[in-house]
Amino acid sequence: MTTHHPRTSILSTTFIAVLSVLAALSFLTGCGGEGENADPKEVLAASSAKMKTIKGFHFEYEVHLPEGVKPGGGLFIKRIIGDVNAEGEMKATVDANYGNLPVSLGFVALGDVHYIQDPVNQKWQEIAAADSPVGSLNLSAGTIRILDHITDASYKGTQRKAGVDTYHITGKIAAEEVEAIAGAVNTTNTFPTDLWIGVENSLVYEVKIAGSATPNEHKDIWRSIVLSNLDTHVNIEAPQ
């Protein structure tokens, strides 16, 4: 005579149900890196429209050299950290190398006038933007130009950036579109470019641009911009 164990049967059914739920969750988690296939042109167009309306942002701009490679002579800008507002004004700290000497200086850009803080005596010097050591660097305009002019755009899936789900878009940028990011360009090469754009808000969270902008740069150099405090206005005035 067969003895039935209702409790065992119920537990078995419950166990199977739990396993099914866990399997479903595991499947969803495994697919999360790709997400639904997004149209890169639509993502870029939406981001361009959004970035043209924001009040400003905080940024970390960095120039990356291959391991073991040292910058050449003259002024080499390694990193710029600061804020940009909707008017294109910038206030930042510039970390650079002048030959083998590391220097850090204050920097303010107001239209056609730039202000440079002497790293030794801490005094500010007013110079024309055309004579500025950062050249024609304009991260706000440069980011929008990339969104508007990137070619061969391709969707690479989704990634988390700054706690936000972003679309990873790759493509190529013509040399003339990189000048606002690199500060100076003397090449006709195109630049492989990566963008990370918010899934929900269309804001740009990170940009990566690979390739040398001038003949004296290493061929494997690349530049990155990490954006935060997006759509936040910062009042920037001439230093006293």
Coordinates of C-alpha atoms in Angstrom, one line a residue:
M1 CA 0.0 0.0 0.0
T2 CA 1.4 3.4 -1.0
T3 CA 1.5 6.1 1.6
H4 CA 1.0 9.7 0.4
H5 CA 2.7 12.6 2.0
P6 CA 0.7 15.7 1.2
R7 CA 3.2 17.9 3.1
T8 CA 6.1 16.5 1.1
S9 CA 4.2 17.1 -2.2
I10 CA 3.4 20.7 -1.2
L11 CA 7.1 21.4 -0.3
S12 CA 8.2 19.8 -3.6
T13 CA 5.8 22.0 -5.6
T14 CA 6.9 25.1 -3.7
F15 CA 10.6 24.2 -4.2
I16 CA 10.0 23.8 -8.0
A17 CA 8.2 27.2 -8.1
V18 CA 11.0 28.9 -6.3
L19 CA 13.6 27.4 -8.7
S20 CA 11.5 28.6 -11.6
V21 CA 11.4 32.2 -10.3
L22 CA 15.2 32.1 -9.6
A23 CA 15.8 30.9 -13.1
A24 CA 13.7 33.6 -14.6
L25 CA 15.5 36.3 -12.5
S26 CA 18.8 34.8 -13.5
F27 CA 17.9 35.0 -17.2
L28 CA 16.8 38.6 -16.8
T29 CA 20.0 39.5 -15.0
G30 CA 22.1 37.8 -17.6
C31 CA 20.4 39.8 -20.4
G32 CA 20.6 43.1 -18.5
G33 CA 24.0 44.0 -20.1
E34 CA 22.4 44.2 -23.5
G35 CA 18.9 45.4 -23.0
E36 CA 16.6 46.0 -25.9
N37 CA 18.3 46.9 -29.1
A38 CA 18.4 50.7 -29.4
D39 CA 18.6 52.8 -32.6
P40 CA 21.9 54.7 -32.2
K41 CA 20.8 57.5 -34.4
E42 CA 17.7 58.1 -32.3
V43 CA 19.7 57.9 -29.1
L44 CA 22.2 60.5 -30.4
A45 CA 19.5 62.8 -31.7
A46 CA 17.6 62.7 -28.4
S47 CA 20.8 63.3 -26.5
S48 CA 21.9 66.2 -28.7
A49 CA 18.5 67.9 -28.1
K50 CA 18.7 67.4 -24.3
M51 CA 22.3 68.5 -23.9
K52 CA 21.6 71.8 -25.7
T53 CA 19.1 72.7 -23.0
I54 CA 20.9 71.8 -19.8
K55 CA 22.1 74.5 -17.4
G56 CA 25.6 73.1 -17.0
F57 CA 27.7 70.2 -15.6
H58 CA 30.7 69.2 -13.6
F59 CA 33.4 67.4 -15.6
E60 CA 36.7 65.5 -15.3
Y61 CA 38.7 65.6 -18.5
E62 CA 41.8 63.5 -18.7
V63 CA 44.4 62.7 -21.3
H64 CA 45.6 59.1 -21.1
L65 CA 49.0 57.9 -22.4
P66 CA 50.0 54.2 -22.7
E67 CA 51.8 52.8 -19.7
G68 CA 55.4 53.7 -19.6
V69 CA 55.1 56.5 -22.2
K70 CA 56.1 60.0 -20.9
P71 CA 54.8 63.2 -22.4
G72 CA 57.0 65.1 -24.8
G73 CA 58.6 68.5 -24.1
G74 CA 56.6 71.7 -23.6
L75 CA 53.2 71.9 -21.9
F76 CA 51.3 68.7 -21.6
I77 CA 47.8 69.0 -20.1
K78 CA 47.0 65.8 -18.2
R79 CA 43.8 66.6 -16.5
I80 CA 41.2 69.3 -16.1
I81 CA 38.5 69.2 -13.4
G82 CA 35.8 71.8 -13.1
D83 CA 32.4 73.2 -14.1
V84 CA 30.8 74.5 -17.3
N85 CA 27.6 76.4 -17.6
A86 CA 25.1 76.9 -20.4
E87 CA 26.9 80.0 -21.6
G88 CA 30.1 78.0 -22.2
E89 CA 31.9 79.6 -19.3
M90 CA 34.3 77.4 -17.4
K91 CA 36.0 77.3 -14.0
A92 CA 38.6 74.6 -13.5
T93 CA 41.9 73.3 -12.1
V94 CA 44.4 72.3 -14.7
D95 CA 47.0 69.6 -14.0
A96 CA 49.8 69.6 -16.5
N97 CA 53.5 68.8 -17.1
Y98 CA 55.9 71.5 -18.3
G99 CA 58.8 69.4 -19.5
N100 CA 59.4 67.1 -16.4
L101 CA 57.9 69.6 -14.0
P102 CA 54.3 68.9 -12.8
V103 CA 52.2 72.1 -12.4
S104 CA 48.7 72.8 -11.2
L105 CA 46.9 76.0 -12.0
G106 CA 43.6 77.7 -11.8
F107 CA 41.7 78.4 -15.0
V108 CA 38.6 80.5 -15.9
A109 CA 37.2 81.0 -19.4
L110 CA 34.7 83.8 -20.0
G111 CA 34.0 84.2 -23.7
D112 CA 37.1 85.4 -25.6
V113 CA 39.0 86.0 -22.3
H114 CA 40.8 83.4 -20.3
Y115 CA 42.3 83.8 -16.8
I116 CA 45.3 81.7 -15.8
Q117 CA 46.5 81.5 -12.1
D118 CA 50.2 81.4 -11.7
P119 CA 51.1 78.2 -9.8
V120 CA 53.9 80.0 -7.9
N121 CA 52.6 83.4 -6.8
Q122 CA 48.9 82.5 -7.2
K123 CA 48.2 85.7 -9.1
W124 CA 45.7 85.7 -12.0
Q125 CA 46.7 86.7 -15.5
E126 CA 44.2 87.8 -18.2
I127 CA 44.9 86.5 -21.7
A128 CA 43.1 86.3 -25.0
A129 CA 41.5 82.9 -25.6
A130 CA 43.5 82.6 -28.8
D131 CA 46.7 82.7 -26.7
S132 CA 45.4 80.3 -24.0
P133 CA 47.4 77.2 -23.1
V134 CA 44.2 75.1 -23.3
G135 CA 43.6 76.3 -26.9
S136 CA 40.1 76.1 -28.2
L137 CA 39.0 73.6 -25.6
N138 CA 35.2 73.8 -25.1
L139 CA 33.8 70.7 -23.5
S140 CA 30.1 71.8 -23.7
A141 CA 30.2 72.6 -27.4
G142 CA 32.6 69.8 -28.1
T143 CA 30.3 67.2 -26.6
I144 CA 27.3 68.4 -28.7
R145 CA 29.4 68.4 -31.9
I146 CA 30.2 64.8 -31.3
L147 CA 26.6 63.9 -30.8
D148 CA 25.6 65.8 -34.0
H149 CA 28.5 64.6 -36.3
I150 CA 29.5 61.1 -35.2
T151 CA 29.5 58.6 -38.1
D152 CA 29.3 54.8 -38.3
A153 CA 27.3 54.9 -35.0
S154 CA 26.7 51.5 -33.5
Y155 CA 24.8 50.4 -30.4
K156 CA 26.9 48.2 -28.0
G157 CA 24.4 47.5 -25.2
T158 CA 23.8 49.1 -21.8
Q159 CA 26.2 49.8 -19.0
R160 CA 25.9 51.4 -15.6
K161 CA 27.6 54.8 -15.3
A162 CA 27.4 56.9 -12.1
G163 CA 24.6 54.6 -10.9
V164 CA 22.5 55.2 -14.1
D165 CA 21.7 52.8 -16.9
T166 CA 23.3 54.1 -20.1
Y167 CA 23.4 53.2 -23.8
H168 CA 26.9 52.6 -25.0
I169 CA 27.3 54.0 -28.5
T170 CA 30.4 53.8 -30.6
G171 CA 31.4 55.6 -33.9
K172 CA 33.9 57.8 -35.5
I173 CA 34.5 61.6 -35.4
A174 CA 36.2 63.8 -38.0
A175 CA 39.3 65.7 -36.9
E176 CA 37.6 69.1 -37.1
E177 CA 34.9 68.0 -34.7
V178 CA 37.5 67.0 -32.1
E179 CA 39.2 70.4 -31.8
A180 CA 36.9 71.6 -29.1
I181 CA 37.8 68.5 -27.0
A182 CA 41.5 68.2 -27.7
G183 CA 42.2 72.0 -27.7
A184 CA 44.2 71.7 -31.0
V185 CA 44.1 69.3 -33.9
N186 CA 46.6 68.9 -36.7
T187 CA 45.5 65.8 -38.5
T188 CA 42.9 64.6 -41.0
N189 CA 42.4 61.2 -39.3
T190 CA 39.1 60.2 -37.8
F191 CA 38.9 59.4 -34.1
P192 CA 37.2 56.2 -32.7
T193 CA 34.7 57.5 -30.1
D194 CA 32.6 55.9 -27.4
L195 CA 29.6 57.6 -25.7
W196 CA 27.6 56.6 -22.7
I197 CA 24.1 58.2 -22.8
G198 CA 21.4 57.9 -20.1
V199 CA 18.6 55.5 -21.0
E200 CA 15.9 57.5 -19.2
N201 CA 17.2 61.1 -19.5
S202 CA 19.3 61.2 -22.7
L203 CA 22.2 62.9 -20.8
V204 CA 25.8 62.2 -21.7
Y205 CA 27.7 60.6 -18.8
E206 CA 31.0 59.7 -20.4
V207 CA 32.9 60.3 -23.6
K208 CA 36.1 58.5 -24.8
I209 CA 38.1 59.6 -27.9
A210 CA 41.0 57.6 -29.1
G211 CA 43.9 58.8 -31.3
S212 CA 46.5 61.5 -31.6
A213 CA 45.4 65.0 -32.4
T214 CA 48.8 66.4 -33.3
P215 CA 51.9 64.7 -34.8
N216 CA 53.9 65.0 -31.6
E217 CA 51.3 62.9 -29.6
H218 CA 51.6 59.2 -29.2
K219 CA 49.5 57.2 -31.6
D220 CA 47.8 55.3 -28.7
I221 CA 46.8 58.4 -26.7
W222 CA 43.1 58.7 -25.7
R223 CA 41.0 61.3 -24.0
S224 CA 38.0 60.9 -21.6
I225 CA 35.4 63.2 -20.2
V226 CA 33.3 62.1 -17.3
L227 CA 30.2 64.3 -16.6
S228 CA 28.3 64.7 -13.4
N229 CA 25.9 67.2 -11.7
L230 CA 24.2 67.4 -15.1
D231 CA 21.7 70.2 -15.6
T232 CA 23.2 72.2 -12.7
H233 CA 24.0 75.9 -13.2
V234 CA 27.3 77.2 -11.8
N235 CA 27.8 81.0 -11.7
I236 CA 31.3 81.8 -13.0
E237 CA 32.9 85.2 -12.7
A238 CA 36.3 86.7 -13.4
P239 CA 38.7 86.1 -10.6
Q240 CA 39.7 89.1 -8.4

